[in-house]
Amino acid sequence: MTATDHHELSAALSALADEPAPPAAFDATTSIARGRARLRTRQRVAIVGVAAVTALTVGFTALLQPGGGNAAPTAPAASATAAVTPAPSPSGTAVDGTPVLTSELKVGWLPDWVDREHGISYTAGTFGSNIIAVEPKPGQRRLQIVLRAPGPEPVLETHPDEAKVAAAPINGRTAYWVEHPSQPRYDSSSRVLRWQTADGRWAQIFATHPESAVIPDEDLIRIAESVTGGSRDMPMPLWLSGLPASVRPDSATVDRSIGTVPWEARVVLAIEGKMVTITVAPEGRLWNLAPVSQCRHEGGLQICASTLPDIVPLVDRVGGLAGLLNLVHVTGADESTWTTSNLR
Amino acid sequence: MAKQTRDAEFTEYVASRSGWLRKVAYLLCGDWHRADDLVQETITKLYVHWAKASRAKNVDGYARRTLVNTFLAEQRTSWWRRTVRTGTEPDIAAASIDLDVSLDLRKALAALPPRQRATVVLRYYCDLSIDQAAEALNCSSGNVKSQSARALETLRRTLVLVPALAERTS
């Protein structure tokens, strides 16, 4: 191989690695939590091993003593064990925690107009998993891909005249377009493809587009064919601690399609079936807060808790919006600091 | 090492090197999602051995070696194959979202066996010498030479991205 070849191959590899990439889905905090768990397991294994060897030694020594095994246990066994006892395991300062945004949806192909670096949003919750992919320009093409939680086929719900129009099977499973009888693309800007995935769950693409940039059906079918399952914990810029037992996360979102702020992270908390939304975003206008809200500002971020007026009395029983807000901690605006240990 | 100091040092290292590790992982496996999984596992191993890794003369080399070994171990156990849709290799699925030029290189890389692919990435992306690549791959220098030669031969046959390579072999 010549120097020129070497240089050309190096340049080509660099160009490939420098291509726009989706947001990273790993973080140091998760590795610290997992790493500590592995270290604790090793310590336990070491202790059990030493204890077993010690017990065998004591037993064997006792058998060799005059009087057979009836002699009192000897002290050195205890001191040998104490010598290898590790430091106490991590206490409350550990960052072990569970993620709140675990996407079960992977999409193997997206059209090249999607902004892969800044235009992909993730949501996951009791309903299933959802990915929104948008074009960089506001008001342009948008794809919402949903993988529902296991359950029956969803009903047609948008319009009474909606109809199923058979599509070619997706990966051998049932697929159909959801259409208005006289306007398959509704107001000429939408297209809905629904299909059953290999594991029997239902998935859907809801595509919207301007009239001048129709998303071809072939592209939607290709996206659908590339959809696979697979659990993936997505980092978020916040973590929650000390949640009351009656307050549990219902869904979580990292949204990059807002427009007024670069991104918005949301955790929806369920209290007896009613919802309170925790929102973290860089400073800017938040247009989708619920009518009753409280916010604080920290390190260039705004952290808000919001809900509907009729839910406020229920929220007050668990400390109110201000109390819930106190349970929210942020890692920072820099995505390299985001974490998947969100419930601690 | 105090736990807090250890965690702070580790977090700082990961923050400064995560982009680089992710790119190397991507070239190894050809899929950003798998690359993220690889990096997560790599930095977890790095954390477990941080006391040793942080004292290494070349921490980046230690991290790179851990990444490559994790990639090769994953290939041996093939756990990821069970998570992808039958009949669709992740390399191909991921490649199709990009430009034709990138597609050619990615396809060409995907055609290489894992060890040859790792050799190419270490030699021509990480710019390691034969001896350094041998250390990272835990093999002999002769083995790196032979793996490189075979890999480049395959790339020459399949790669249209680098015309100079193709022309010299035609």
Coordinates of C-alpha atoms in Angstrom, one line a residue:
Chain A
M1 CA 0.0 0.0 0.0
T2 CA 1.4 3.4 -1.0
A3 CA 1.4 6.5 1.1
T4 CA -1.2 7.9 -1.1
D5 CA -3.5 4.9 -0.6
H6 CA -2.9 5.2 3.1
H7 CA -3.8 8.8 3.1
E8 CA -6.9 8.3 1.0
L9 CA -8.2 5.5 3.1
S10 CA -7.6 7.5 6.3
A11 CA -9.4 10.5 4.8
A12 CA -12.4 8.4 3.7
L13 CA -12.6 6.7 7.2
S14 CA -12.5 10.2 8.8
A15 CA -15.2 11.5 6.6
L16 CA -17.4 8.5 7.4
A17 CA -16.9 8.9 11.1
D18 CA -17.6 12.7 10.9
E19 CA -21.0 12.2 9.3
P20 CA -24.0 13.6 11.2
A21 CA -25.0 11.2 13.9
P22 CA -28.0 10.8 16.1
P23 CA -27.8 12.0 19.7
A24 CA -25.5 9.8 21.8
A25 CA -27.3 7.2 24.0
F26 CA -24.7 6.5 26.6
D27 CA -23.3 8.4 29.5
A28 CA -20.7 8.3 32.3
T29 CA -23.3 8.2 35.1
T30 CA -24.8 4.9 33.9
S31 CA -21.3 3.4 33.6
I32 CA -20.5 4.5 37.2
A33 CA -23.7 2.9 38.5
R34 CA -23.1 -0.3 36.5
G35 CA -19.4 -0.3 37.4
R36 CA -20.1 0.0 41.1
A37 CA -22.7 -2.8 40.9
R38 CA -20.0 -5.0 39.2
L39 CA -17.4 -4.1 41.9
R40 CA -19.9 -4.9 44.7
T41 CA -20.6 -8.3 43.1
R42 CA -16.9 -9.0 42.9
Q43 CA -16.5 -8.1 46.5
R44 CA -19.4 -10.4 47.5
V45 CA -17.9 -13.2 45.5
A46 CA -14.5 -12.6 47.1
I47 CA -16.0 -12.6 50.6
V48 CA -18.0 -15.8 49.9
G49 CA -14.9 -17.5 48.5
V50 CA -12.8 -16.5 51.5
A51 CA -15.5 -17.6 53.9
A52 CA -15.8 -21.0 52.2
V53 CA -12.0 -21.5 52.3
T54 CA -11.9 -20.4 56.0
A55 CA -14.7 -22.7 56.9
L56 CA -13.0 -25.6 55.2
T57 CA -9.7 -24.7 56.9
V58 CA -11.3 -24.5 60.3
G59 CA -13.2 -27.8 59.9
F60 CA -10.1 -29.6 58.6
T61 CA -7.9 -28.1 61.4
A62 CA -10.4 -29.1 64.0
L63 CA -10.4 -32.7 62.7
L64 CA -6.6 -32.8 63.1
Q65 CA -6.6 -31.5 66.6
P66 CA -6.3 -33.9 69.5
G67 CA -9.8 -35.0 70.5
G68 CA -11.1 -34.9 66.9
G69 CA -13.6 -32.3 66.0
N70 CA -14.8 -31.6 69.5
A71 CA -12.3 -28.8 70.3
A72 CA -13.5 -25.2 70.5
P73 CA -13.2 -23.2 67.3
T74 CA -10.0 -21.3 67.0
A75 CA -9.6 -17.6 66.9
P76 CA -7.5 -17.2 63.8
A77 CA -10.4 -18.0 61.5
A78 CA -12.2 -14.9 62.5
S79 CA -9.2 -12.7 62.1
A80 CA -8.5 -14.1 58.6
T81 CA -12.0 -13.2 57.6
A82 CA -11.7 -9.7 59.1
A83 CA -8.5 -9.1 57.2
V84 CA -10.3 -9.3 53.8
T85 CA -13.5 -7.6 54.7
P86 CA -13.9 -4.8 52.2
A87 CA -15.0 -1.3 53.0
P88 CA -18.7 -0.8 53.5
S89 CA -20.7 -0.7 50.2
P90 CA -21.7 2.7 48.8
S91 CA -24.5 4.3 50.7
G92 CA -26.8 7.1 49.7
T93 CA -24.2 8.9 47.7
A94 CA -24.2 6.2 45.0
V95 CA -25.7 7.2 41.7
D96 CA -27.5 3.9 41.1
G97 CA -30.9 4.7 39.6
T98 CA -33.3 3.7 37.0
P99 CA -34.0 5.3 33.7
V100 CA -37.3 6.9 32.9
L101 CA -36.9 7.1 29.1
T102 CA -36.5 3.6 27.8
S103 CA -37.3 3.5 24.1
E104 CA -38.3 0.1 22.6
L105 CA -38.4 1.5 19.1
K106 CA -35.5 1.4 16.6
V107 CA -35.7 2.8 13.1
G108 CA -33.2 1.4 10.7
W109 CA -33.9 3.9 7.8
L110 CA -35.0 7.5 7.6
P111 CA -35.2 9.8 4.6
D112 CA -32.2 12.0 4.1
W113 CA -34.2 15.2 4.7
V114 CA -34.4 14.3 8.4
D115 CA -32.0 16.3 10.6
R116 CA -30.4 13.4 12.4
E117 CA -28.3 15.6 14.7
H118 CA -31.0 18.0 16.0
G119 CA -34.3 16.7 14.6
I120 CA -35.1 13.4 16.4
S121 CA -37.2 13.3 19.5
Y122 CA -38.0 10.3 21.7
T123 CA -40.9 9.5 24.0
A124 CA -41.6 6.3 25.9
G125 CA -44.1 5.4 28.5
T126 CA -47.0 3.2 29.3
F127 CA -48.5 3.7 25.8
G128 CA -45.4 2.4 24.1
S129 CA -42.5 4.3 22.3
N130 CA -42.5 7.2 19.9
I131 CA -40.0 8.8 17.7
I132 CA -40.5 12.1 15.9
A133 CA -38.2 13.0 13.0
V134 CA -38.4 16.4 11.5
E135 CA -36.8 18.4 8.7
P136 CA -34.6 21.3 10.0
K137 CA -36.9 24.0 8.5
P138 CA -40.0 24.9 10.6
G139 CA -43.3 23.7 9.2
Q140 CA -41.7 21.2 6.9
R141 CA -41.8 17.4 6.7
R142 CA -42.4 15.5 9.9
L143 CA -42.6 11.8 10.8
Q144 CA -44.1 10.4 14.0
I145 CA -43.4 6.7 14.4
V146 CA -45.1 4.9 17.2
L147 CA -44.7 1.4 18.5
R148 CA -47.6 0.7 20.8
A149 CA -47.4 -1.3 24.0
P150 CA -48.7 -4.9 23.6
G151 CA -52.5 -4.8 23.1
P152 CA -55.3 -5.1 20.6
E153 CA -55.4 -3.4 17.3
P154 CA -56.1 0.4 17.8
V155 CA -59.4 1.7 16.7
L156 CA -59.8 4.3 14.0
E157 CA -60.3 7.4 16.0
T158 CA -59.5 10.6 14.2
H159 CA -62.6 10.9 12.0
P160 CA -65.9 8.9 11.7
D161 CA -65.4 8.4 8.0
E162 CA -61.9 6.9 8.3
A163 CA -61.3 3.7 6.6
K164 CA -58.6 1.0 6.4
V165 CA -57.1 0.6 2.9
A166 CA -55.0 -2.5 2.6
A167 CA -51.3 -2.0 2.0
A168 CA -48.8 -4.6 1.0
P169 CA -47.7 -6.6 4.1
I170 CA -44.8 -5.2 6.1
N171 CA -42.3 -7.9 6.7
G172 CA -45.1 -10.4 6.1
R173 CA -47.5 -8.9 8.6
T174 CA -50.8 -7.0 8.2
A175 CA -50.5 -3.4 7.1
Y176 CA -52.9 -0.8 6.0
W177 CA -53.3 2.9 5.3
V178 CA -55.7 4.9 7.4
E179 CA -57.5 7.2 4.9
H180 CA -60.4 9.5 4.6
P181 CA -62.6 8.0 1.9
S182 CA -62.5 11.1 -0.3
Q183 CA -59.2 12.5 0.8
P184 CA -56.6 9.8 1.3
R185 CA -54.1 12.4 2.5
Y186 CA -56.7 14.3 4.5
D187 CA -56.0 18.0 3.9
S188 CA -53.3 17.0 1.4
S189 CA -50.7 17.1 4.1
S190 CA -51.0 13.8 6.1
R191 CA -50.5 10.1 5.5
V192 CA -51.0 7.3 8.0
L193 CA -49.6 3.8 7.7
R194 CA -50.3 1.2 10.4
W195 CA -48.9 -2.3 10.6
Q196 CA -48.4 -5.2 13.0
T197 CA -44.8 -5.9 14.0
A198 CA -43.1 -9.3 14.2
D199 CA -44.0 -9.6 17.9
G200 CA -47.6 -8.8 17.4
R201 CA -47.5 -5.2 18.6
W202 CA -49.0 -2.4 16.5
A203 CA -47.0 0.4 14.9
Q204 CA -47.9 3.5 13.0
I205 CA -46.3 6.2 11.0
F206 CA -48.1 9.6 10.9
A207 CA -46.5 11.7 8.3
T208 CA -47.2 15.4 7.7
H209 CA -45.8 17.5 4.9
P210 CA -46.4 20.6 2.9
E211 CA -48.1 20.2 -0.5
S212 CA -44.9 21.1 -2.2
A213 CA -42.9 18.2 -0.5
V214 CA -45.0 15.1 -0.4
I215 CA -43.4 12.2 1.4
P216 CA -43.7 9.2 -1.0
D217 CA -45.6 6.1 0.2
E218 CA -42.5 4.1 -0.8
D219 CA -40.5 6.0 1.8
L220 CA -43.1 5.3 4.5
I221 CA -43.1 1.6 3.7
R222 CA -39.3 1.5 3.7
I223 CA -39.3 3.1 7.2
A224 CA -41.9 0.7 8.4
E225 CA -39.9 -2.3 7.1
S226 CA -36.8 -1.0 9.0
V227 CA -38.6 -0.7 12.4
T228 CA -37.4 -3.1 15.0
G229 CA -37.8 -3.6 18.7
G230 CA -35.0 -3.4 21.3
S231 CA -34.8 -1.6 24.6
R232 CA -32.6 1.5 24.8
D233 CA -32.2 3.8 27.8
M234 CA -32.0 7.4 26.6
P235 CA -30.1 10.0 28.7
M236 CA -32.0 13.0 30.1
P237 CA -30.8 16.2 31.7
L238 CA -32.6 15.5 35.0
W239 CA -33.0 13.1 37.8
L240 CA -35.7 12.8 40.5
S241 CA -35.2 11.8 44.1
G242 CA -37.5 11.1 47.0
L243 CA -40.7 10.8 44.9
P244 CA -43.7 9.9 47.2
A245 CA -44.9 6.3 46.7
S246 CA -48.1 7.5 45.1
V247 CA -46.2 9.5 42.4
R248 CA -44.9 7.4 39.5
P249 CA -43.5 8.3 36.1
D250 CA -46.0 7.7 33.3
S251 CA -43.9 8.7 30.3
A252 CA -40.8 10.7 29.4
T253 CA -39.7 12.7 26.4
V254 CA -36.7 14.4 24.9
D255 CA -38.2 16.7 22.3
R256 CA -36.1 18.5 19.7
S257 CA -38.9 19.7 17.5
I258 CA -40.1 22.6 19.6
G259 CA -38.6 25.5 17.7
T260 CA -38.6 28.1 20.5
V261 CA -35.9 26.2 22.5
P262 CA -33.3 23.7 21.2
W263 CA -34.7 20.9 23.2
E264 CA -37.1 20.1 26.0
A265 CA -37.0 17.2 28.4
R266 CA -40.3 16.1 30.0
V267 CA -41.3 13.6 32.6
V268 CA -45.0 13.1 33.1
L269 CA -45.8 12.0 36.7
A270 CA -49.0 10.1 37.4
I271 CA -50.7 10.7 40.8
E272 CA -53.8 8.5 41.1
G273 CA -54.2 8.6 37.4
K274 CA -53.8 12.4 37.0
M275 CA -50.8 13.9 35.4
V276 CA -48.2 16.5 36.4
T277 CA -45.5 17.4 33.9
I278 CA -41.9 18.2 34.8
T279 CA -40.2 20.1 32.1
V280 CA -36.5 21.0 31.8
A281 CA -35.3 23.2 28.9
P282 CA -32.8 25.9 28.1
E283 CA -34.0 29.4 28.7
G284 CA -36.7 30.4 26.1
R285 CA -40.4 30.4 25.6
L286 CA -42.1 27.2 26.7
W287 CA -45.4 27.0 24.8
N288 CA -46.8 23.8 26.1
L289 CA -46.8 24.1 29.9
A290 CA -50.1 23.2 31.5
P291 CA -52.2 26.2 32.8
V292 CA -51.0 26.0 36.4
S293 CA -47.2 26.0 36.6
Q294 CA -44.2 26.8 38.8
C295 CA -40.7 27.2 37.6
R296 CA -37.2 27.7 38.9
H297 CA -34.0 28.7 37.0
E298 CA -30.7 27.0 37.4
G299 CA -27.5 27.0 35.3
G300 CA -29.2 28.4 32.2
L301 CA -32.0 25.9 32.4
Q302 CA -35.7 26.4 33.4
I303 CA -37.2 23.7 35.4
C304 CA -41.0 23.7 35.6
A305 CA -43.8 21.6 37.1
S306 CA -47.2 22.1 35.5
T307 CA -50.7 20.6 35.6
L308 CA -54.4 21.3 35.1
P309 CA -56.3 23.4 37.6
D310 CA -58.6 20.6 38.7
I311 CA -55.6 18.4 39.6
V312 CA -54.0 21.0 41.9
P313 CA -55.8 19.8 45.1
L314 CA -54.4 16.2 44.4
V315 CA -50.9 17.6 43.8
D316 CA -51.1 19.6 47.0
R317 CA -51.5 16.3 48.9
V318 CA -48.0 15.3 47.8
G319 CA -46.3 18.6 48.5
G320 CA -47.7 20.8 45.7
L321 CA -46.0 21.8 42.5
A322 CA -43.3 23.6 44.6
G323 CA -42.7 20.4 46.6
L324 CA -42.4 18.3 43.4
L325 CA -40.1 20.9 41.9
N326 CA -37.7 20.4 44.8
L327 CA -37.3 16.8 43.9
V328 CA -36.0 17.6 40.5
H329 CA -32.3 17.9 39.9
V330 CA -30.6 18.8 36.7
T331 CA -27.3 17.6 35.3
G332 CA -26.7 20.6 32.9
A333 CA -27.4 21.8 29.4
D334 CA -24.4 19.9 28.0
E335 CA -25.7 16.7 26.6
S336 CA -22.5 14.9 27.6
T337 CA -23.6 15.3 31.3
W338 CA -27.1 13.8 30.7
T339 CA -27.9 10.6 32.6
T340 CA -30.0 7.5 32.4
S341 CA -30.1 7.2 36.2
N342 CA -33.2 9.3 36.5
L343 CA -34.9 7.9 39.5
R344 CA -32.7 7.7 42.6
Chain B
M1 CA -8.3 7.0 45.5
A2 CA -11.3 8.7 47.1
K3 CA -14.5 7.7 45.4
Q4 CA -15.6 11.2 44.6
T5 CA -12.3 12.1 43.1
R6 CA -12.3 8.8 41.1
D7 CA -15.8 9.5 39.8
A8 CA -14.9 13.1 38.9
E9 CA -11.8 12.1 37.1
F10 CA -13.6 9.3 35.2
T11 CA -16.5 11.6 34.3
E12 CA -14.1 14.3 33.0
Y13 CA -12.2 11.7 30.9
V14 CA -15.4 10.3 29.4
A15 CA -16.7 13.8 28.6
S16 CA -13.5 14.6 26.8
R17 CA -13.2 11.4 24.9
S18 CA -16.8 10.2 24.3
G19 CA -17.0 11.7 20.8
W20 CA -13.8 10.1 19.7
L21 CA -14.7 6.7 21.2
R22 CA -18.1 6.8 19.6
K23 CA -16.6 7.4 16.2
V24 CA -14.1 4.6 16.5
A25 CA -17.0 2.3 17.7
Y26 CA -19.1 3.4 14.7
L27 CA -16.3 2.5 12.3
L28 CA -16.0 -0.9 14.0
C29 CA -19.6 -1.8 13.9
G30 CA -21.2 0.4 11.2
D31 CA -24.3 1.4 13.2
W32 CA -24.7 4.3 15.6
H33 CA -27.0 2.5 18.0
R34 CA -24.7 -0.4 18.3
A35 CA -21.8 2.0 18.6
D36 CA -23.5 3.6 21.6
D37 CA -24.0 0.3 23.2
L38 CA -20.3 -0.5 22.6
V39 CA -19.2 2.7 24.1
Q40 CA -21.4 2.3 27.1
E41 CA -20.0 -1.1 27.8
T42 CA -16.5 0.0 27.2
I43 CA -16.6 3.0 29.6
T44 CA -18.3 0.7 32.2
K45 CA -15.3 -1.6 32.0
L46 CA -13.0 1.4 32.1
Y47 CA -14.7 2.5 35.3
V48 CA -14.4 -0.9 36.9
H49 CA -10.6 -0.8 36.2
W50 CA -10.2 3.0 36.5
A51 CA -7.6 2.7 39.3
K52 CA -5.4 0.8 36.8
A53 CA -6.5 2.6 33.7
S54 CA -6.0 6.1 35.1
R55 CA -2.4 5.2 36.0
A56 CA -1.6 3.9 32.5
K57 CA 1.0 5.8 30.5
N58 CA -1.6 6.0 27.7
V59 CA -5.2 6.1 29.0
D60 CA -6.5 6.6 25.5
G61 CA -4.7 3.5 24.4
Y62 CA -6.2 1.6 27.3
A63 CA -9.7 2.8 26.4
R64 CA -9.2 2.0 22.7
R65 CA -7.9 -1.5 23.5
T66 CA -11.0 -2.0 25.8
L67 CA -13.3 -0.9 23.0
V68 CA -11.8 -3.1 20.4
N69 CA -11.8 -6.1 22.7
T70 CA -15.4 -5.4 23.6
F71 CA -16.3 -5.2 19.9
L72 CA -14.5 -8.5 19.1
A73 CA -16.0 -10.3 22.1
E74 CA -19.4 -9.1 21.0
Q75 CA -18.8 -10.6 17.6
R76 CA -17.9 -13.9 19.2
T77 CA -21.0 -14.1 21.3
S78 CA -23.1 -12.5 18.6
W79 CA -25.7 -11.4 21.0
W80 CA -26.6 -8.4 18.9
R81 CA -27.6 -10.7 16.0
R82 CA -30.6 -11.8 17.9
T83 CA -31.9 -8.3 18.3
V84 CA -32.0 -7.3 14.6
R85 CA -34.6 -8.1 12.1
T86 CA -34.0 -11.3 10.2
G87 CA -32.5 -10.7 6.8
T88 CA -31.4 -7.2 7.5
E89 CA -27.8 -6.7 8.5
P90 CA -27.5 -3.5 10.6
D91 CA -24.6 -2.3 8.5
I92 CA -26.8 -2.2 5.4
A93 CA -29.8 -0.8 7.1
A94 CA -27.8 2.0 8.6
A95 CA -25.8 2.6 5.4
S96 CA -28.9 3.3 3.4
I97 CA -29.6 6.5 5.2
D98 CA -26.5 8.2 3.9
L99 CA -24.9 9.3 0.8
D100 CA -23.9 6.9 -1.9
V101 CA -20.2 7.6 -1.3
S102 CA -20.5 6.7 2.4
L103 CA -22.6 3.7 1.5
D104 CA -19.7 2.3 -0.6
L105 CA -17.2 2.6 2.2
R106 CA -19.6 1.3 4.8
K107 CA -20.5 -1.7 2.6
A108 CA -16.9 -2.4 2.0
L109 CA -16.1 -2.3 5.7
A110 CA -19.1 -4.4 6.5
A111 CA -17.7 -7.1 4.1
L112 CA -14.6 -7.5 6.2
P113 CA -14.4 -10.0 9.0
P114 CA -14.4 -8.3 12.5
R115 CA -10.7 -8.7 13.1
Q116 CA -9.7 -7.3 9.7
R117 CA -12.1 -4.5 10.2
A118 CA -10.6 -3.7 13.6
T119 CA -7.2 -3.7 12.0
V120 CA -8.2 -1.3 9.3
V121 CA -9.8 1.1 11.8
L122 CA -6.8 1.0 14.1
R123 CA -4.2 1.4 11.3
Y124 CA -5.9 3.9 9.0
Y125 CA -8.3 5.8 11.3
C126 CA -6.5 5.7 14.6
D127 CA -3.2 5.9 12.7
L128 CA -1.5 3.3 14.9
S129 CA 1.8 1.7 13.9
I130 CA 1.8 -2.1 13.2
D131 CA 3.3 -2.7 16.7
Q132 CA 0.7 -0.4 18.4
A133 CA -2.1 -2.1 16.5
A134 CA -0.7 -5.5 17.6
E135 CA -0.8 -4.4 21.2
A136 CA -4.3 -3.2 20.9
L137 CA -5.5 -6.4 19.3
N138 CA -3.4 -8.6 21.6
C139 CA -1.7 -10.4 18.7
S140 CA 1.7 -10.4 16.9
S141 CA 2.9 -7.8 14.5
G142 CA 2.9 -10.4 11.8
N143 CA -0.7 -11.1 12.4
V144 CA -1.5 -7.4 12.0
K145 CA 0.4 -7.4 8.7
S146 CA -1.4 -10.3 7.3
Q147 CA -4.8 -9.1 8.6
S148 CA -4.1 -5.7 7.0
A149 CA -3.1 -7.2 3.7
R150 CA -6.2 -9.3 3.5
A151 CA -8.4 -6.4 4.5
L152 CA -6.9 -4.1 1.9
E153 CA -7.2 -6.7 -0.8
T154 CA -11.0 -7.0 0.0
L155 CA -11.4 -3.3 0.1
R156 CA -9.6 -2.9 -3.2
R157 CA -12.1 -5.4 -4.8
T158 CA -15.2 -3.7 -3.3
L159 CA -14.4 -0.1 -2.7
V160 CA -15.3 2.4 -5.4
L161 CA -14.9 5.3 -3.0
V162 CA -11.1 5.6 -3.5
P163 CA -10.5 5.4 -7.2
A164 CA -6.8 5.3 -6.8
L165 CA -7.1 2.0 -4.9
A166 CA -9.3 0.5 -7.5
E167 CA -7.2 1.7 -10.5
R168 CA -4.0 0.3 -9.1
T169 CA -5.5 -3.2 -8.8
S170 CA -7.3 -3.2 -12.2

